[in-house]
Amino acid sequence: MRAKIKALQAQSAPIQPNDQQRKQWQAQVDAYAHAFLEKIGERLCFNETEDLAQGLLDFPIEETAKELTSILEVLEQNVDTPGLDPCSGGHMAYIPGGGLFPAALGDFLAAITNRYAGIFFSNPGAVRMENMLIRWMCDLIGFPQTALGNLTSGGSIANLIAIVTARDAQGIRSKTVEEAVIYLSHQAHHSVQKAIRIAGLNEARLHYLPVDDRFRLDATALEQAIQADRAAGLRPFLVIASAGTTDVGAIDPLAKIARIAQDQNLWLHVDAAYGGFFILTEEIKAQYRGIEQADSVTIDPHKSLFMPYGSGAVLIKNVAALKKTHYYFANYMQDAMLEDREPSPADLSPELTKHFRGLRMWLPLQLYGVQAFRVALSEKIWLCRYFYEEIQKRGFKVGPYPELSVAIYRYVPPGGRAANAFNAQIIQAMRADGRIYLTSTTIDGVYWLRIAVLHYRTHLEEIDLCLQLLEEKVRELLKEDHKKSTSTA
Ligand SMILES: *Cc1c(COP(=O)(O)O)cnc(C)c1O
């Protein structure tokens, strides 16, 4: 048997590369990464290609090993070329992500050292680091130091954790689900509805509240709705507000909503996935007043903290409630108990073993300092304000003044031409050009173009290019129109 084991060991040697092999591969990957970064300005922000990563299918996982050179070629052609380039400063669609360079270094180290960040006993440092980051975010929004939460993969899972915790803390059980009421507006992110369903609350009543002319939830309507629902024998238990909606970046009246939620003993969850870190800026700080009164907050470092995708967070004021919903014990875990020194993510989230995602966030924050993030976020706010003014000078209609760094606008063509279709054509033309990537939304049947300024590589130059391209596309579309109408006349 020993001989057989030895033989298997010898055969599996490549899985443990030696120093020289490691350095050679790393140098290749390093060269690839730097070439990629160097070409960010040259690549299209949106690359509409004919073949949609077809080459991957011709490069299947096989029994035999392949060369790194050919592997990287396939990666470049199929993954890093077609579609959206989220690293581009021209990315102003949806909610842009970031991808700070030191965060990649943090990820590299996290994967190399593979520290176990699920349980304090296994790696006190990794867990302490993650808890420090969570407490830092709690501090930013004004939660007490007794609050905690979890570093998640993103805002969707953060919303889910908050909603299941609220459900349990408010005593909603399967028998009472049909009487349970959740308050939100149609501007809430769809991950909220998804989380409600996954949390077993699909049969609960979703009470949608009206919004004002700036798309902010109407707090007076909330108070009346709660009273009416109570009178009808229902069980209001949860309010979901937004601090930066996805459509327009609206901040709901948090202080008013918080007061109502407190008076009525409802759980208040604030979804600040997009907007959360703008609280760092002087421009926005005051508008977040009241967020500290929430019971839970979602905040996405992979949005307004420029981290690579896979970085979200949920902050929960009542850690006992969070633990009650997520804590389980198993005999095979009996050796791993040091828990009262520092809470473990495994006890406060659905995950056990997980990515050590704290390191990718800790490293850039340490290396740059918070001030760098603060000013970069201020820049985004002012870029959006600048765009909002400039786009009007080019004949576009605009939505409400941007509260954060998202604005909506549309071009209404003369001569009664359908504006919705015309704006959809602008989006198509912009995507075909590919240098600046914009998306749209529809609010109450009206098609709006959006701009979301959030990439750390987006500066005045990109905004000016965006304005210039929008102006050009409108001119071209109007000219085409004119040609068509004269040729049919
Ligand atoms: C992006 C976003 C989410 C979802 O977060 P993911 O990280 O994409 O899962 C939730 N709420 C709001 C307001 C968002 O902008």
Short mmCIF file of C-alpha atoms and ligand atoms in Angstrom, two decimals:
data_model
loop_
_atom_site.label_atom_id
_atom_site.label_comp_id
_atom_site.label_asym_id
_atom_site.label_seq_id
_atom_site.Cartn_x
_atom_site.Cartn_y
_atom_site.Cartn_z
CA MET A 1 0.00 0.00 0.00
CA ARG A 2 2.82 2.40 0.85
CA ALA A 3 4.30 1.91 -2.61
CA LYS A 4 0.98 2.67 -4.25
CA ILE A 5 0.59 5.83 -2.18
CA LYS A 6 4.13 6.90 -3.06
CA ALA A 7 3.40 6.38 -6.75
CA LEU A 8 0.25 8.52 -6.52
CA GLN A 9 2.21 11.19 -4.73
CA ALA A 10 4.81 11.25 -7.49
CA GLN A 11 2.11 11.50 -10.16
CA SER A 12 0.37 14.37 -8.41
CA ALA A 13 3.58 16.39 -8.02
CA PRO A 14 2.54 19.10 -10.54
CA ILE A 15 -0.19 20.22 -8.16
CA GLN A 16 2.56 21.40 -5.82
CA PRO A 17 4.72 23.51 -8.12
CA ASN A 18 8.23 24.41 -7.01
CA ASP A 19 9.53 27.91 -6.44
CA GLN A 20 10.79 28.34 -9.98
CA GLN A 21 7.54 27.18 -11.56
CA ARG A 22 5.50 29.43 -9.27
CA LYS A 23 7.57 32.47 -10.13
CA GLN A 24 7.38 31.75 -13.83
CA TRP A 25 3.59 31.50 -13.78
CA GLN A 26 3.28 34.53 -11.61
CA ALA A 27 5.47 36.55 -13.95
CA GLN A 28 3.22 35.57 -16.85
CA VAL A 29 0.07 36.48 -14.98
CA ASP A 30 1.70 39.68 -13.80
CA ALA A 31 2.61 40.63 -17.36
CA TYR A 32 -0.94 39.87 -18.45
CA ALA A 33 -2.42 41.99 -15.66
CA HIS A 34 -0.22 44.98 -16.40
CA ALA A 35 -0.83 44.78 -20.14
CA PHE A 36 -4.54 44.69 -19.33
CA LEU A 37 -4.28 47.79 -17.14
CA GLU A 38 -2.14 49.64 -19.67
CA LYS A 39 -4.80 49.16 -22.34
CA ILE A 40 -7.79 50.36 -20.33
CA GLY A 41 -7.91 53.65 -22.24
CA GLU A 42 -7.66 51.92 -25.62
CA ARG A 43 -10.26 49.22 -25.12
CA LEU A 44 -13.91 50.00 -25.74
CA CYS A 45 -15.96 50.34 -22.62
CA PHE A 46 -18.64 48.26 -24.27
CA ASN A 47 -17.49 45.88 -26.96
CA GLU A 48 -20.30 44.42 -29.04
CA THR A 49 -18.66 41.38 -30.62
CA GLU A 50 -20.01 38.82 -33.04
CA ASP A 51 -18.88 35.75 -31.17
CA LEU A 52 -19.97 35.73 -27.57
CA ALA A 53 -17.01 34.04 -25.90
CA GLN A 54 -17.47 31.14 -28.28
CA GLY A 55 -13.79 30.28 -28.03
CA LEU A 56 -14.24 29.05 -24.48
CA LEU A 57 -16.36 26.20 -25.72
CA ASP A 58 -13.48 25.01 -27.88
CA PHE A 59 -11.25 24.99 -24.84
CA PRO A 60 -12.89 22.50 -22.49
CA ILE A 61 -11.65 21.12 -19.20
CA GLU A 62 -9.73 17.97 -20.08
CA GLU A 63 -7.73 15.21 -18.44
CA THR A 64 -4.47 16.65 -19.62
CA ALA A 65 -2.69 19.84 -18.64
CA LYS A 66 -2.46 22.92 -20.87
CA GLU A 67 0.15 25.67 -21.19
CA LEU A 68 -0.42 28.91 -19.28
CA THR A 69 0.34 30.92 -22.42
CA SER A 70 -2.58 29.42 -24.32
CA ILE A 71 -4.81 29.60 -21.26
CA LEU A 72 -4.18 33.34 -20.94
CA GLU A 73 -4.82 33.83 -24.64
CA VAL A 74 -8.22 32.20 -24.32
CA LEU A 75 -8.93 34.36 -21.28
CA GLU A 76 -8.00 37.53 -23.09
CA GLN A 77 -10.04 36.83 -26.20
CA ASN A 78 -13.13 35.45 -24.57
CA VAL A 79 -13.44 36.96 -21.14
CA ASP A 80 -11.54 40.21 -21.19
CA THR A 81 -12.57 41.40 -24.67
CA PRO A 82 -16.31 41.05 -25.36
CA GLY A 83 -19.03 42.91 -23.46
CA LEU A 84 -18.65 45.49 -20.74
CA ASP A 85 -15.31 46.59 -19.37
CA PRO A 86 -16.08 47.47 -15.74
CA CYS A 87 -12.52 48.80 -15.37
CA SER A 88 -13.17 51.62 -17.81
CA GLY A 89 -13.76 55.19 -16.69
CA GLY A 90 -16.33 55.27 -19.49
CA HIS A 91 -18.54 52.91 -17.50
CA MET A 92 -21.44 55.05 -16.33
CA ALA A 93 -24.18 52.44 -16.57
CA TYR A 94 -26.21 50.65 -13.89
CA ILE A 95 -24.10 51.20 -10.77
CA PRO A 96 -20.43 51.05 -11.78
CA GLY A 97 -18.03 48.94 -9.76
CA GLY A 98 -14.40 49.67 -9.13
CA GLY A 99 -11.54 47.25 -8.79
CA LEU A 100 -8.77 49.03 -6.92
CA PHE A 101 -5.33 47.64 -7.66
CA PRO A 102 -4.33 47.05 -4.01
CA ALA A 103 -7.60 45.16 -3.53
CA ALA A 104 -6.35 42.69 -6.13
CA LEU A 105 -3.13 42.35 -4.19
CA GLY A 106 -5.17 41.68 -1.07
CA ASP A 107 -7.12 38.98 -2.90
CA PHE A 108 -3.91 37.45 -4.11
CA LEU A 109 -2.55 37.28 -0.60
CA ALA A 110 -5.85 36.00 0.78
CA ALA A 111 -5.80 33.15 -1.71
CA ILE A 112 -2.13 32.37 -1.14
CA THR A 113 -2.33 32.34 2.64
CA ASN A 114 -5.89 30.98 2.61
CA ARG A 115 -6.61 32.10 6.17
CA TYR A 116 -9.83 30.74 7.62
CA ALA A 117 -11.92 33.82 8.22
CA GLY A 118 -15.10 32.07 9.35
CA ILE A 119 -14.25 31.39 12.96
CA PHE A 120 -12.30 33.50 15.45
CA PHE A 121 -10.59 30.47 16.99
CA SER A 122 -9.17 29.37 13.63
CA ASN A 123 -7.79 32.74 12.72
CA PRO A 124 -8.21 35.49 15.28
CA GLY A 125 -6.44 38.01 13.04
CA ALA A 126 -8.59 37.45 9.96
CA VAL A 127 -11.82 37.61 11.97
CA ARG A 128 -10.65 40.62 13.96
CA MET A 129 -9.75 42.40 10.73
CA GLU A 130 -13.18 41.74 9.24
CA ASN A 131 -14.93 42.80 12.43
CA MET A 132 -12.83 45.97 12.54
CA LEU A 133 -13.91 46.81 9.01
CA ILE A 134 -17.55 46.18 9.90
CA ARG A 135 -17.22 48.35 13.02
CA TRP A 136 -15.57 51.05 10.93
CA MET A 137 -18.62 51.05 8.63
CA CYS A 138 -20.93 51.01 11.67
CA ASP A 139 -19.08 54.02 12.97
CA LEU A 140 -19.43 55.83 9.62
CA ILE A 141 -23.20 55.55 9.70
CA GLY A 142 -23.44 56.30 13.41
CA PHE A 143 -24.27 52.84 14.72
CA PRO A 144 -23.01 52.12 18.27
CA GLN A 145 -19.86 50.06 18.74
CA THR A 146 -22.01 47.17 19.94
CA ALA A 147 -23.40 46.82 16.42
CA LEU A 148 -21.84 44.41 13.97
CA GLY A 149 -22.84 42.60 10.80
CA ASN A 150 -21.21 40.66 8.05
CA LEU A 151 -19.03 41.15 5.01
CA THR A 152 -21.08 39.62 2.22
CA SER A 153 -20.57 38.90 -1.45
CA GLY A 154 -22.75 41.89 -2.32
CA GLY A 155 -25.83 43.93 -1.58
CA SER A 156 -28.31 41.21 -2.50
CA ILE A 157 -27.05 38.84 0.20
CA ALA A 158 -26.74 41.74 2.63
CA ASN A 159 -30.42 42.58 2.06
CA LEU A 160 -31.30 38.92 2.53
CA ILE A 161 -29.46 38.67 5.85
CA ALA A 162 -31.16 41.83 7.10
CA ILE A 163 -34.61 40.67 6.06
CA VAL A 164 -34.39 37.19 7.60
CA THR A 165 -33.05 38.75 10.80
CA ALA A 166 -35.93 41.25 10.85
CA ARG A 167 -38.43 38.45 10.20
CA ASP A 168 -37.23 36.44 13.21
CA ALA A 169 -36.73 39.43 15.50
CA GLN A 170 -40.27 40.55 14.79
CA GLY A 171 -41.66 37.09 15.46
CA ILE A 172 -43.01 36.45 11.97
CA ARG A 173 -43.53 32.72 11.57
CA SER A 174 -45.01 30.64 8.78
CA LYS A 175 -48.40 30.74 10.49
CA THR A 176 -48.42 34.53 10.61
CA VAL A 177 -46.82 35.33 7.25
CA GLU A 178 -50.10 36.17 5.53
CA GLU A 179 -50.81 38.92 8.06
CA ALA A 180 -47.29 40.34 7.96
CA VAL A 181 -46.81 43.66 6.17
CA ILE A 182 -43.64 45.08 4.65
CA TYR A 183 -43.48 48.73 3.54
CA LEU A 184 -41.41 49.89 0.61
CA SER A 185 -41.66 51.95 -2.56
CA HIS A 186 -41.45 50.90 -6.17
CA GLN A 187 -38.00 52.49 -6.19
CA ALA A 188 -36.65 49.75 -3.90
CA HIS A 189 -34.02 47.57 -5.56
CA HIS A 190 -35.34 44.27 -6.94
CA SER A 191 -32.95 42.32 -4.73
CA VAL A 192 -35.25 43.34 -1.87
CA GLN A 193 -38.21 41.57 -3.42
CA LYS A 194 -36.01 38.59 -4.20
CA ALA A 195 -34.81 38.47 -0.59
CA ILE A 196 -38.38 38.71 0.71
CA ARG A 197 -39.29 35.68 -1.35
CA ILE A 198 -36.23 33.66 -0.35
CA ALA A 199 -36.92 34.56 3.29
CA GLY A 200 -40.25 32.73 3.01
CA LEU A 201 -42.20 35.99 3.06
CA ASN A 202 -43.73 35.69 -0.39
CA GLU A 203 -47.21 35.52 1.10
CA ALA A 204 -46.62 38.59 3.24
CA ARG A 205 -48.21 41.81 2.08
CA LEU A 206 -45.94 44.21 0.27
CA HIS A 207 -47.40 47.62 0.86
CA TYR A 208 -46.01 49.94 -1.78
CA LEU A 209 -45.97 53.57 -0.73
CA PRO A 210 -46.10 56.59 -3.03
CA VAL A 211 -43.00 58.67 -3.73
CA ASP A 212 -42.64 62.44 -4.04
CA ASP A 213 -41.51 64.32 -7.16
CA ARG A 214 -37.92 63.41 -6.34
CA PHE A 215 -38.78 59.72 -6.04
CA ARG A 216 -38.42 59.66 -2.25
CA LEU A 217 -40.71 57.53 -0.16
CA ASP A 218 -43.61 59.49 1.31
CA ALA A 219 -43.25 59.21 5.08
CA THR A 220 -46.71 60.60 5.84
CA ALA A 221 -48.24 57.90 3.69
CA LEU A 222 -46.17 55.36 5.64
CA GLU A 223 -47.62 56.42 8.95
CA GLN A 224 -51.18 56.33 7.63
CA ALA A 225 -50.64 52.95 5.99
CA ILE A 226 -49.36 51.38 9.18
CA GLN A 227 -52.37 52.62 11.11
CA ALA A 228 -54.82 51.42 8.48
CA ASP A 229 -53.15 48.02 8.25
CA ARG A 230 -53.18 47.62 12.03
CA ALA A 231 -56.87 48.53 12.09
CA ALA A 232 -57.48 45.83 9.49
CA GLY A 233 -55.92 43.25 11.80
CA LEU A 234 -52.61 42.97 9.98
CA ARG A 235 -49.06 42.86 11.43
CA PRO A 236 -46.81 45.58 10.09
CA PHE A 237 -43.23 44.57 10.91
CA LEU A 238 -40.70 45.93 8.42
CA VAL A 239 -39.97 49.14 6.52
CA ILE A 240 -37.41 49.17 3.75
CA ALA A 241 -36.00 52.55 2.84
CA SER A 242 -33.29 53.45 0.33
CA ALA A 243 -30.30 55.73 0.81
CA GLY A 244 -29.50 56.10 -2.85
CA THR A 245 -31.98 54.43 -5.17
CA THR A 246 -30.68 52.69 -8.26
CA ASP A 247 -32.89 54.58 -10.71
CA VAL A 248 -32.11 58.14 -9.64
CA GLY A 249 -29.99 58.02 -6.48
CA ALA A 250 -32.82 59.30 -4.27
CA ILE A 251 -32.38 59.30 -0.51
CA ASP A 252 -35.60 58.56 1.35
CA PRO A 253 -36.42 60.84 4.31
CA LEU A 254 -34.55 58.61 6.74
CA ALA A 255 -35.06 60.58 9.96
CA LYS A 256 -38.83 60.79 9.48
CA ILE A 257 -39.13 57.15 8.51
CA ALA A 258 -36.97 56.11 11.45
CA ARG A 259 -39.16 58.00 13.90
CA ILE A 260 -42.29 56.30 12.54
CA ALA A 261 -40.64 52.88 12.59
CA GLN A 262 -39.59 53.41 16.19
CA ASP A 263 -42.99 54.66 17.32
CA GLN A 264 -44.68 51.76 15.61
CA ASN A 265 -42.12 49.17 16.67
CA LEU A 266 -41.20 48.19 13.13
CA TRP A 267 -37.80 47.03 11.95
CA LEU A 268 -36.21 49.62 9.68
CA HIS A 269 -33.83 48.38 7.01
CA VAL A 270 -31.99 50.96 4.93
CA ASP A 271 -30.62 49.81 1.59
CA ALA A 272 -27.55 51.98 1.01
CA ALA A 273 -25.86 49.45 -1.26
CA TYR A 274 -25.04 52.08 -3.84
CA GLY A 275 -24.96 55.28 -1.85
CA GLY A 276 -23.62 54.26 1.55
CA PHE A 277 -20.07 55.53 1.41
CA PHE A 278 -21.12 59.00 0.23
CA ILE A 279 -21.69 59.61 3.92
CA LEU A 280 -17.93 60.19 3.95
CA THR A 281 -18.39 63.43 2.01
CA GLU A 282 -19.24 66.87 3.34
CA GLU A 283 -21.67 67.32 0.44
CA ILE A 284 -23.90 64.42 1.39
CA LYS A 285 -23.36 63.73 5.07
CA ALA A 286 -26.33 65.78 6.32
CA GLN A 287 -28.78 64.00 4.03
CA TYR A 288 -28.02 60.71 5.73
CA ARG A 289 -29.23 61.98 9.08
CA GLY A 290 -31.49 59.32 10.55
CA ILE A 291 -29.65 56.34 9.08
CA GLU A 292 -28.16 55.76 12.54
CA GLN A 293 -31.72 55.08 13.76
CA ALA A 294 -32.12 52.10 11.42
CA ASP A 295 -32.00 48.51 12.64
CA SER A 296 -30.00 47.31 9.66
CA VAL A 297 -28.15 48.83 6.73
CA THR A 298 -26.84 47.38 3.49
CA ILE A 299 -23.70 49.00 2.12
CA ASP A 300 -21.62 47.79 -0.84
CA PRO A 301 -17.87 48.36 -0.80
CA HIS A 302 -17.85 47.10 -4.40
CA LYS A 303 -19.87 50.16 -5.34
CA SER A 304 -19.05 53.40 -3.52
CA LEU A 305 -15.77 52.15 -2.06
CA PHE A 306 -14.39 51.08 -5.46
CA MET A 307 -13.65 47.48 -4.43
CA PRO A 308 -13.75 44.65 -6.95
CA TYR A 309 -17.01 42.73 -7.28
CA GLY A 310 -17.78 40.43 -4.41
CA SER A 311 -17.70 43.00 -1.59
CA GLY A 312 -20.91 43.84 0.18
CA ALA A 313 -21.79 44.36 3.81
CA VAL A 314 -24.74 44.26 6.14
CA LEU A 315 -24.66 46.22 9.39
CA ILE A 316 -27.01 45.17 12.17
CA LYS A 317 -27.61 47.08 15.36
CA ASN A 318 -28.97 44.20 17.41
CA VAL A 319 -26.23 41.58 17.14
CA ALA A 320 -28.18 39.20 19.39
CA ALA A 321 -30.97 39.15 16.80
CA LEU A 322 -28.49 38.52 14.00
CA LYS A 323 -26.98 35.66 15.97
CA LYS A 324 -30.35 34.18 16.87
CA THR A 325 -31.18 33.85 13.20
CA HIS A 326 -27.83 32.43 12.11
CA TYR A 327 -26.18 30.58 14.97
CA TYR A 328 -25.95 26.81 14.91
CA PHE A 329 -23.78 24.41 16.82
CA ALA A 330 -22.45 21.04 15.70
CA ASN A 331 -20.41 18.50 17.63
CA TYR A 332 -17.65 18.44 15.05
CA MET A 333 -17.19 22.15 15.78
CA GLN A 334 -16.74 21.65 19.52
CA ASP A 335 -13.02 22.47 19.44
CA ALA A 336 -13.52 25.82 17.80
CA MET A 337 -14.84 27.92 20.64
CA LEU A 338 -13.32 31.19 21.68
CA GLU A 339 -16.40 32.96 20.71
CA ASP A 340 -16.96 35.50 23.46
CA ARG A 341 -13.64 37.23 22.74
CA GLU A 342 -14.74 38.30 19.25
CA PRO A 343 -17.84 37.20 17.30
CA SER A 344 -17.28 34.86 14.36
CA PRO A 345 -18.76 35.52 10.90
CA ALA A 346 -19.92 31.90 10.79
CA ASP A 347 -22.27 32.60 13.71
CA LEU A 348 -23.66 35.76 12.17
CA SER A 349 -24.26 34.79 8.55
CA PRO A 350 -25.44 31.91 6.36
CA GLU A 351 -21.83 31.02 5.48
CA LEU A 352 -19.39 28.76 7.28
CA THR A 353 -16.28 28.55 5.16
CA LYS A 354 -15.93 31.71 3.15
CA HIS A 355 -13.63 33.93 1.18
CA PHE A 356 -11.39 36.05 3.43
CA ARG A 357 -12.91 39.10 1.81
CA GLY A 358 -11.78 41.53 4.45
CA LEU A 359 -8.19 41.63 3.25
CA ARG A 360 -9.02 43.10 -0.17
CA MET A 361 -10.75 45.99 1.59
CA TRP A 362 -8.34 46.45 4.49
CA LEU A 363 -5.27 46.73 2.28
CA PRO A 364 -6.47 49.66 0.10
CA LEU A 365 -7.93 51.47 3.12
CA GLN A 366 -4.61 51.18 4.93
CA LEU A 367 -2.51 51.99 1.90
CA TYR A 368 -4.52 55.02 0.71
CA GLY A 369 -6.16 56.23 3.93
CA VAL A 370 -9.82 57.20 4.13
CA GLN A 371 -9.21 60.73 2.86
CA ALA A 372 -8.45 59.43 -0.65
CA PHE A 373 -11.88 57.82 -0.81
CA ARG A 374 -13.60 60.88 0.59
CA VAL A 375 -12.26 63.19 -2.11
CA ALA A 376 -12.81 60.69 -4.91
CA LEU A 377 -16.46 60.43 -3.88
CA SER A 378 -16.80 64.22 -3.75
CA GLU A 379 -15.38 64.36 -7.25
CA LYS A 380 -18.11 61.94 -8.43
CA ILE A 381 -20.82 64.11 -6.91
CA TRP A 382 -19.52 67.23 -8.64
CA LEU A 383 -19.05 65.41 -11.94
CA CYS A 384 -22.68 64.37 -11.85
CA ARG A 385 -23.81 67.92 -11.00
CA TYR A 386 -21.69 69.25 -13.86
CA PHE A 387 -23.20 66.72 -16.26
CA TYR A 388 -26.69 67.65 -15.08
CA GLU A 389 -26.08 71.30 -15.96
CA GLU A 390 -24.26 70.68 -19.21
CA ILE A 391 -26.73 68.18 -20.64
CA GLN A 392 -29.52 70.75 -20.32
CA LYS A 393 -27.47 73.20 -22.38
CA ARG A 394 -27.54 70.56 -25.11
CA GLY A 395 -31.33 70.52 -25.26
CA PHE A 396 -32.03 67.53 -23.04
CA LYS A 397 -34.78 67.43 -20.43
CA VAL A 398 -33.70 66.28 -16.99
CA GLY A 399 -35.20 64.54 -13.99
CA PRO A 400 -34.67 65.76 -10.43
CA TYR A 401 -31.42 67.39 -9.35
CA PRO A 402 -29.03 64.53 -8.49
CA GLU A 403 -28.83 63.87 -4.75
CA LEU A 404 -25.83 61.57 -5.21
CA SER A 405 -24.08 60.70 -8.47
CA VAL A 406 -26.93 59.38 -10.61
CA ALA A 407 -29.00 61.56 -12.93
CA ILE A 408 -31.77 60.90 -15.44
CA TYR A 409 -32.36 62.85 -18.64
CA ARG A 410 -33.97 62.41 -22.04
CA TYR A 411 -34.13 64.09 -25.39
CA VAL A 412 -37.56 65.08 -26.61
CA PRO A 413 -37.31 65.34 -30.41
CA PRO A 414 -39.32 67.97 -32.25
CA GLY A 415 -42.19 67.11 -34.54
CA GLY A 416 -44.08 64.77 -32.26
CA ARG A 417 -41.74 61.88 -32.75
CA ALA A 418 -42.07 59.24 -30.01
CA ALA A 419 -39.55 60.26 -27.37
CA ASN A 420 -39.24 56.85 -25.72
CA ALA A 421 -38.19 55.19 -28.97
CA PHE A 422 -35.84 58.05 -29.81
CA ASN A 423 -34.03 57.74 -26.48
CA ALA A 424 -33.77 53.98 -26.90
CA GLN A 425 -32.02 54.72 -30.20
CA ILE A 426 -29.59 57.01 -28.42
CA ILE A 427 -28.68 54.16 -26.07
CA GLN A 428 -28.15 51.83 -29.02
CA ALA A 429 -25.98 54.37 -30.80
CA MET A 430 -23.90 54.95 -27.68
CA ARG A 431 -23.39 51.22 -27.19
CA ALA A 432 -22.39 50.75 -30.81
CA ASP A 433 -19.82 53.52 -30.37
CA GLY A 434 -18.63 51.80 -27.22
CA ARG A 435 -16.42 54.47 -25.69
CA ILE A 436 -18.93 55.48 -23.03
CA TYR A 437 -21.40 52.97 -21.69
CA LEU A 438 -24.79 54.28 -20.53
CA THR A 439 -28.02 52.50 -19.68
CA SER A 440 -31.61 53.55 -19.30
CA THR A 441 -34.60 53.03 -17.06
CA THR A 442 -38.35 53.40 -17.31
CA ILE A 443 -40.23 55.27 -14.61
CA ASP A 444 -44.04 55.47 -14.84
CA GLY A 445 -43.89 54.59 -18.51
CA VAL A 446 -41.29 57.25 -19.34
CA TYR A 447 -38.01 56.07 -20.83
CA TRP A 448 -35.06 57.90 -19.24
CA LEU A 449 -31.37 57.79 -19.97
CA ARG A 450 -29.26 57.40 -16.87
CA ILE A 451 -25.77 58.40 -15.93
CA ALA A 452 -24.18 56.84 -12.86
CA VAL A 453 -20.84 58.42 -12.02
CA LEU A 454 -19.05 56.10 -9.65
CA HIS A 455 -15.95 54.68 -11.23
CA TYR A 456 -12.74 55.97 -9.71
CA ARG A 457 -11.35 56.27 -13.25
CA THR A 458 -14.21 58.56 -14.35
CA HIS A 459 -13.03 62.17 -14.49
CA LEU A 460 -13.92 65.40 -16.26
CA GLU A 461 -12.43 64.07 -19.51
CA GLU A 462 -14.83 61.09 -19.59
CA ILE A 463 -17.83 63.25 -18.70
CA ASP A 464 -16.95 65.71 -21.48
CA LEU A 465 -16.63 62.84 -23.94
CA CYS A 466 -19.99 61.53 -22.78
CA LEU A 467 -21.63 64.93 -23.35
CA GLN A 468 -20.00 65.26 -26.73
CA LEU A 469 -21.12 61.80 -27.85
CA LEU A 470 -24.69 62.30 -26.67
CA GLU A 471 -24.87 65.56 -28.60
CA GLU A 472 -23.45 63.88 -31.70
CA LYS A 473 -25.79 60.90 -31.53
CA VAL A 474 -28.83 63.14 -31.23
CA ARG A 475 -27.69 65.19 -34.20
CA GLU A 476 -27.12 62.07 -36.30
CA LEU A 477 -30.45 60.53 -35.36
CA LEU A 478 -32.30 63.74 -36.19
CA LYS A 479 -30.48 63.97 -39.52
CA GLU A 480 -31.45 60.38 -40.38
CA ASP A 481 -35.00 61.24 -39.52
CA HIS A 482 -34.92 64.25 -41.71
CA LYS A 483 -33.53 62.18 -44.61
CA LYS A 484 -36.26 59.59 -44.19
CA SER A 485 -39.02 62.14 -44.08
CA THR A 486 -37.76 63.99 -47.19
CA SER A 487 -37.28 60.78 -49.19
CA THR A 488 -40.83 59.61 -48.46
CA ALA A 489 -42.30 63.02 -49.18
C1 LIG B 1 -26.65 47.23 -6.43
C2 LIG B 1 -27.73 47.35 -5.46
C3 LIG B 1 -28.21 46.23 -4.76
C4 LIG B 1 -27.73 44.85 -5.05
O1 LIG B 1 -26.40 44.70 -4.72
P1 LIG B 1 -25.45 43.61 -5.43
O2 LIG B 1 -24.14 43.91 -4.81
O3 LIG B 1 -25.51 43.88 -6.90
O4 LIG B 1 -25.97 42.27 -5.08
C5 LIG B 1 -29.17 46.42 -3.80
N1 LIG B 1 -29.66 47.65 -3.56
C6 LIG B 1 -29.25 48.75 -4.21
C7 LIG B 1 -29.85 50.08 -3.88
C8 LIG B 1 -28.27 48.63 -5.19
O5 LIG B 1 -27.86 49.73 -5.85
#
